[in-house]
One Martini backbone bead per residue (centre of mass of N, CA, C, O) as a GRO file, in nm:
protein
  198
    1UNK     BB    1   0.050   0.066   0.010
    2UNK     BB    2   0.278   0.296  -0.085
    3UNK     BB    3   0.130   0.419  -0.312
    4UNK     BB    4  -0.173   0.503  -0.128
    5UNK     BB    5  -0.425   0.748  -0.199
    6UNK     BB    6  -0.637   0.876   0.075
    7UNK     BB    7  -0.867   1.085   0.143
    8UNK     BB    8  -1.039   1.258   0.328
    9UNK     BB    9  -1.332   1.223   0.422
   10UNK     BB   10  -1.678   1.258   0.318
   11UNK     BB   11  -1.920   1.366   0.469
   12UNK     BB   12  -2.287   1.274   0.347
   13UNK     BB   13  -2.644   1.276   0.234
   14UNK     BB   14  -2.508   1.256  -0.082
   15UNK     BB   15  -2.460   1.186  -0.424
   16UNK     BB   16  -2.337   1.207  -0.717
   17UNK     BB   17  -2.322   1.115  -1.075
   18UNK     BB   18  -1.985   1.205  -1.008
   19UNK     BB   19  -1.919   1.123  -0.703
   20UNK     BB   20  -2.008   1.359  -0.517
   21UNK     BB   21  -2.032   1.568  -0.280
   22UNK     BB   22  -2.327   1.766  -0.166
   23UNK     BB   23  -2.170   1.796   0.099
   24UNK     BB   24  -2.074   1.857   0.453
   25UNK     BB   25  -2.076   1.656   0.739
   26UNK     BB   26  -2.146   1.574   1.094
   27UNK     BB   27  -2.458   1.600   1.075
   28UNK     BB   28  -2.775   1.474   1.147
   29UNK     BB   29  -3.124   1.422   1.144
   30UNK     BB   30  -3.368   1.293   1.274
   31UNK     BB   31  -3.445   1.059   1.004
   32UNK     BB   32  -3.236   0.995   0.807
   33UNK     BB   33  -3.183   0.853   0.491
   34UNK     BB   34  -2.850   0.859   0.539
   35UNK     BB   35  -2.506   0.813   0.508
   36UNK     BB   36  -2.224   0.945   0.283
   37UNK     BB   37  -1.859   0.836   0.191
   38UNK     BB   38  -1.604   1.038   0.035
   39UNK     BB   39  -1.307   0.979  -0.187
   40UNK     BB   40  -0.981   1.019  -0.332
   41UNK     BB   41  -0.794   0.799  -0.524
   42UNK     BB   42  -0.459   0.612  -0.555
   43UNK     BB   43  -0.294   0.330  -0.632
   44UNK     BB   44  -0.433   0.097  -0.738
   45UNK     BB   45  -0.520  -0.254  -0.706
   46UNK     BB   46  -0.593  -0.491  -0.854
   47UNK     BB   47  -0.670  -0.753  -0.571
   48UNK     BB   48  -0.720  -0.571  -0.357
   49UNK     BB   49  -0.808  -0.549  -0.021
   50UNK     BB   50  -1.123  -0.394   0.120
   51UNK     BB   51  -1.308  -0.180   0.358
   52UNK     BB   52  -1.613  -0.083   0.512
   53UNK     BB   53  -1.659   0.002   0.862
   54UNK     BB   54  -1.934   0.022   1.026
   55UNK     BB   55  -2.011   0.200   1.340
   56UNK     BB   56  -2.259   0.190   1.599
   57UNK     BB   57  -2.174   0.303   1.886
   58UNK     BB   58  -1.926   0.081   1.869
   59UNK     BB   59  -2.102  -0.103   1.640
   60UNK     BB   60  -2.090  -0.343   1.418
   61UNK     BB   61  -2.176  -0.344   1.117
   62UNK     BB   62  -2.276  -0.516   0.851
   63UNK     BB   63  -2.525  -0.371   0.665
   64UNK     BB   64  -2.306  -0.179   0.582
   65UNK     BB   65  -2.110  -0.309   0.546
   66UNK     BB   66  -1.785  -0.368   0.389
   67UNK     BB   67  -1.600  -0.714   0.357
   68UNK     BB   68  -1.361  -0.855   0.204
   69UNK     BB   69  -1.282  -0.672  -0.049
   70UNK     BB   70  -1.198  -0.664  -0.463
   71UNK     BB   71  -1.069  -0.475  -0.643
   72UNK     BB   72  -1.192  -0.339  -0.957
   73UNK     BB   73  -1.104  -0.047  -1.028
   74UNK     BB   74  -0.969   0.191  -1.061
   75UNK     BB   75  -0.641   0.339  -0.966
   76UNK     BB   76  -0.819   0.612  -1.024
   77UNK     BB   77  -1.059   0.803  -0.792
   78UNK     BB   78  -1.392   0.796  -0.678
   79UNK     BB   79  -1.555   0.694  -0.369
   80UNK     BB   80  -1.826   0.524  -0.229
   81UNK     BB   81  -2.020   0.490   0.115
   82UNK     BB   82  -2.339   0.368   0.233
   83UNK     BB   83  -2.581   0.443   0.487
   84UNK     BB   84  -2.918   0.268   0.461
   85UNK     BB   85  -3.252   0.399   0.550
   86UNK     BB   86  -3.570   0.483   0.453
   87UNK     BB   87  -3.699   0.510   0.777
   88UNK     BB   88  -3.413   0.564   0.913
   89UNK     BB   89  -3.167   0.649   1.118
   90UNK     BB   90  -3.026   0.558   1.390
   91UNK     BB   91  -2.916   0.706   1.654
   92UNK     BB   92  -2.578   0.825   1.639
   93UNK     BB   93  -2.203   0.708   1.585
   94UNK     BB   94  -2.074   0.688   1.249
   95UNK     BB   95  -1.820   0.487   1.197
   96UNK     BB   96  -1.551   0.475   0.940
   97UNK     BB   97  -1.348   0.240   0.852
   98UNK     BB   98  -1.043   0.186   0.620
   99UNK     BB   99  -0.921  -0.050   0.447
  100UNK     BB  100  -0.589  -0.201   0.348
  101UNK     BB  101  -0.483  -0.494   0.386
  102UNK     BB  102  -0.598  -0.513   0.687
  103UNK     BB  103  -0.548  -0.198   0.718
  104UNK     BB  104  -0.575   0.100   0.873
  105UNK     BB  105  -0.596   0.433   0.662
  106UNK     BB  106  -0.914   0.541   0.719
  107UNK     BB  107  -1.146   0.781   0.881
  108UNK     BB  108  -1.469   0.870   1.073
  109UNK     BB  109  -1.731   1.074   1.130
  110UNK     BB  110  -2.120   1.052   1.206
  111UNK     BB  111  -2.394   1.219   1.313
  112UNK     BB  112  -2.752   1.132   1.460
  113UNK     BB  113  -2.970   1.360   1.600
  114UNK     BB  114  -3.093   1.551   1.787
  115UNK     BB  115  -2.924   1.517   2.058
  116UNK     BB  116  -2.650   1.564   1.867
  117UNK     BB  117  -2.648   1.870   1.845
  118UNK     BB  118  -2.458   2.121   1.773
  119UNK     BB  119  -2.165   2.229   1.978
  120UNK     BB  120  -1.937   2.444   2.135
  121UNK     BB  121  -1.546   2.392   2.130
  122UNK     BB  122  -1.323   2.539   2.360
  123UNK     BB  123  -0.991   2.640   2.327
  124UNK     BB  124  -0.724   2.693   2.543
  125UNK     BB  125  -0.388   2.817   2.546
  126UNK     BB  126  -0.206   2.867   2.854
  127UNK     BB  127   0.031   2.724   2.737
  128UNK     BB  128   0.391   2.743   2.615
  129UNK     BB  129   0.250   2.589   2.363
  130UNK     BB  130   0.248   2.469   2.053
  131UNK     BB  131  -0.057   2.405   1.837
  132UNK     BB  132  -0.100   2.214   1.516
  133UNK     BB  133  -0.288   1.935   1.623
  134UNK     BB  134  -0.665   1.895   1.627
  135UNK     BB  135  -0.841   1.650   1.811
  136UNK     BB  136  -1.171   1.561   1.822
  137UNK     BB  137  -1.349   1.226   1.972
  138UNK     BB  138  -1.563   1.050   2.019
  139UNK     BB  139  -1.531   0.799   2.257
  140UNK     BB  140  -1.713   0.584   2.016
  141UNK     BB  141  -1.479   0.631   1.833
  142UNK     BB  142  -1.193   0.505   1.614
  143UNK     BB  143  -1.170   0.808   1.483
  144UNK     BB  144  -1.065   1.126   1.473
  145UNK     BB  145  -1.070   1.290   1.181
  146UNK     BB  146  -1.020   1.642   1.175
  147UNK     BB  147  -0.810   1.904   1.198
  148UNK     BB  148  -0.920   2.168   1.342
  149UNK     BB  149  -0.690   2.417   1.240
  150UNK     BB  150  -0.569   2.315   0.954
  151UNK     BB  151  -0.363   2.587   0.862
  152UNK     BB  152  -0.316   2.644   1.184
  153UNK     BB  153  -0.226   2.758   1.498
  154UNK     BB  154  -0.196   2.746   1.907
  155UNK     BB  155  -0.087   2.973   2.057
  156UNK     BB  156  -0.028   3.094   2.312
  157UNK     BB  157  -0.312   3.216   2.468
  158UNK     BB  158  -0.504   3.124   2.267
  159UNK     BB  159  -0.786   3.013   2.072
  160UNK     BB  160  -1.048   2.774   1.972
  161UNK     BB  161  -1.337   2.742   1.775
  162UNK     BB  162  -1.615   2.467   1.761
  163UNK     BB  163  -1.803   2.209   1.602
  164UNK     BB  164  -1.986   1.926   1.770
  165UNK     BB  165  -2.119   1.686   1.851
  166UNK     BB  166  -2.290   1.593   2.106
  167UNK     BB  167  -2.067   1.484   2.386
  168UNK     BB  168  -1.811   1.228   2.429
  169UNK     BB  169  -1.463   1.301   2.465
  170UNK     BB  170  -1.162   1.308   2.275
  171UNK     BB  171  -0.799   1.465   2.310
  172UNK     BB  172  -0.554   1.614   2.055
  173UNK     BB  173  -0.262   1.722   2.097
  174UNK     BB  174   0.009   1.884   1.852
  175UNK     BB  175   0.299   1.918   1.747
  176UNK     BB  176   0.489   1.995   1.473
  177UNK     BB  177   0.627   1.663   1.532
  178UNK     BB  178   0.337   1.497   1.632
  179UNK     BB  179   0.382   1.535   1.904
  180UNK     BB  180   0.203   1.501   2.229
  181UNK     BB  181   0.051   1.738   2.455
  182UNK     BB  182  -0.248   1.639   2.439
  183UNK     BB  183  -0.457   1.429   2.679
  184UNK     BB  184  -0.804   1.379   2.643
  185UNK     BB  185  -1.078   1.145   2.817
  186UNK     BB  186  -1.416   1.263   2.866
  187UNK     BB  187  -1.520   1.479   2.765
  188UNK     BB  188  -1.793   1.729   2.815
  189UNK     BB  189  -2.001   1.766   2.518
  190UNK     BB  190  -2.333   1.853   2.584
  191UNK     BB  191  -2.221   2.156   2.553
  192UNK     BB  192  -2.138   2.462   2.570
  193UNK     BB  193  -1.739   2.430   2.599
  194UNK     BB  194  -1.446   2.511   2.810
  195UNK     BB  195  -1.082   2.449   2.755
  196UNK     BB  196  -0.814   2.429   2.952
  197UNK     BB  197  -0.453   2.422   2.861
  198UNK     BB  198  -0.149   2.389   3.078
   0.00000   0.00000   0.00000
């Protein structure tokens, strides 16, 4: 797999007929009757297997995943999977791992459910260190999502603040060398929410 490039997935409501996200979200509202994950790959060769493995609220889905598959598609392109049910999707956080050839490659994560409406988490940062990669995941999530901060830093005195599906939060701070600096697990973030790092 030392070839194989794909980016990080986009939740989304719907895929279009080339393949794209019609949006881009971390959350849906109770009843939703979809969501799906779509990425871009490169390096792909026929015969490789991978997995697609959704799990609610940390227990695999088998009706949604798709496991031991063979790479049958071109070795560059647009790829997504879909977890759907047409009377509503069960509330709660689905999660996304992508295998290839036995390893987890790439995952993410998506809320569904009014009860975990999107609410807002404030990190200040006290201490004396530069946070250059910032992650925040649902404690029943396998896999972290996407770096908070982006192309930006979190500078010693500074803050940032994002919006999370309400939950039980594990949090994740690195330095620009990717070395943990900050590493806090079962935050409630059920409310809107302020955390001081030291």
């Amino acid at each position: 797999t030392s070839n194989v490039t794909w980016t990080p997935t986009v939740f989304t409501s719907a895929v279009t007929e080339t393949d794209e996200a019609v949006d881009d979200v971390e959350w849906l509202a109770s009843g939703a009757p979809q969501v799906c994950a779509v990425w871009v790959y490169e390096g792909m060769e026929a015969g490789m297997t991978w997995e697609a493995i959704w799990s609610v609220d940390g227990q695999v889905d088998e009706d949604f995943s798709f496991l031991q598959q063979t790479w049958a598609l071109d070795a560059a392109g647009s790829f997504w999977v879909c977890a759907t049910n047409e009377e509503g999707l069960a509330s709660g956080v689905y999660d996304l791992a992508l295998n290839i050839e036995g390893e987890f490659f790439r995952g993410g994560f998506v809320a569904i459910g009014d009860e975990l409406t999107p609410v807002t988490l404030e990190l200040v940062n006290a201490s004396e260190l530069t946070i250059c990669y910032l992650y925040a995941s649902p404690s029943l999530a396998g896999s972290w999502g996407p770096d908070r901060l982006g192309d930006s830093t979190l500078e010693p005195g500074g803050s940032v603040s994002f919006e999370v599906p309400a939950g039980v939060y594990d949090l994740l701070g690195e330095d620009c060398d990717d070395a943990a600096i900050l590493d806090e697990s079962d935050v409630d973030v059920t409310a809107d929410t302020t955390l001081t790092y030291q």
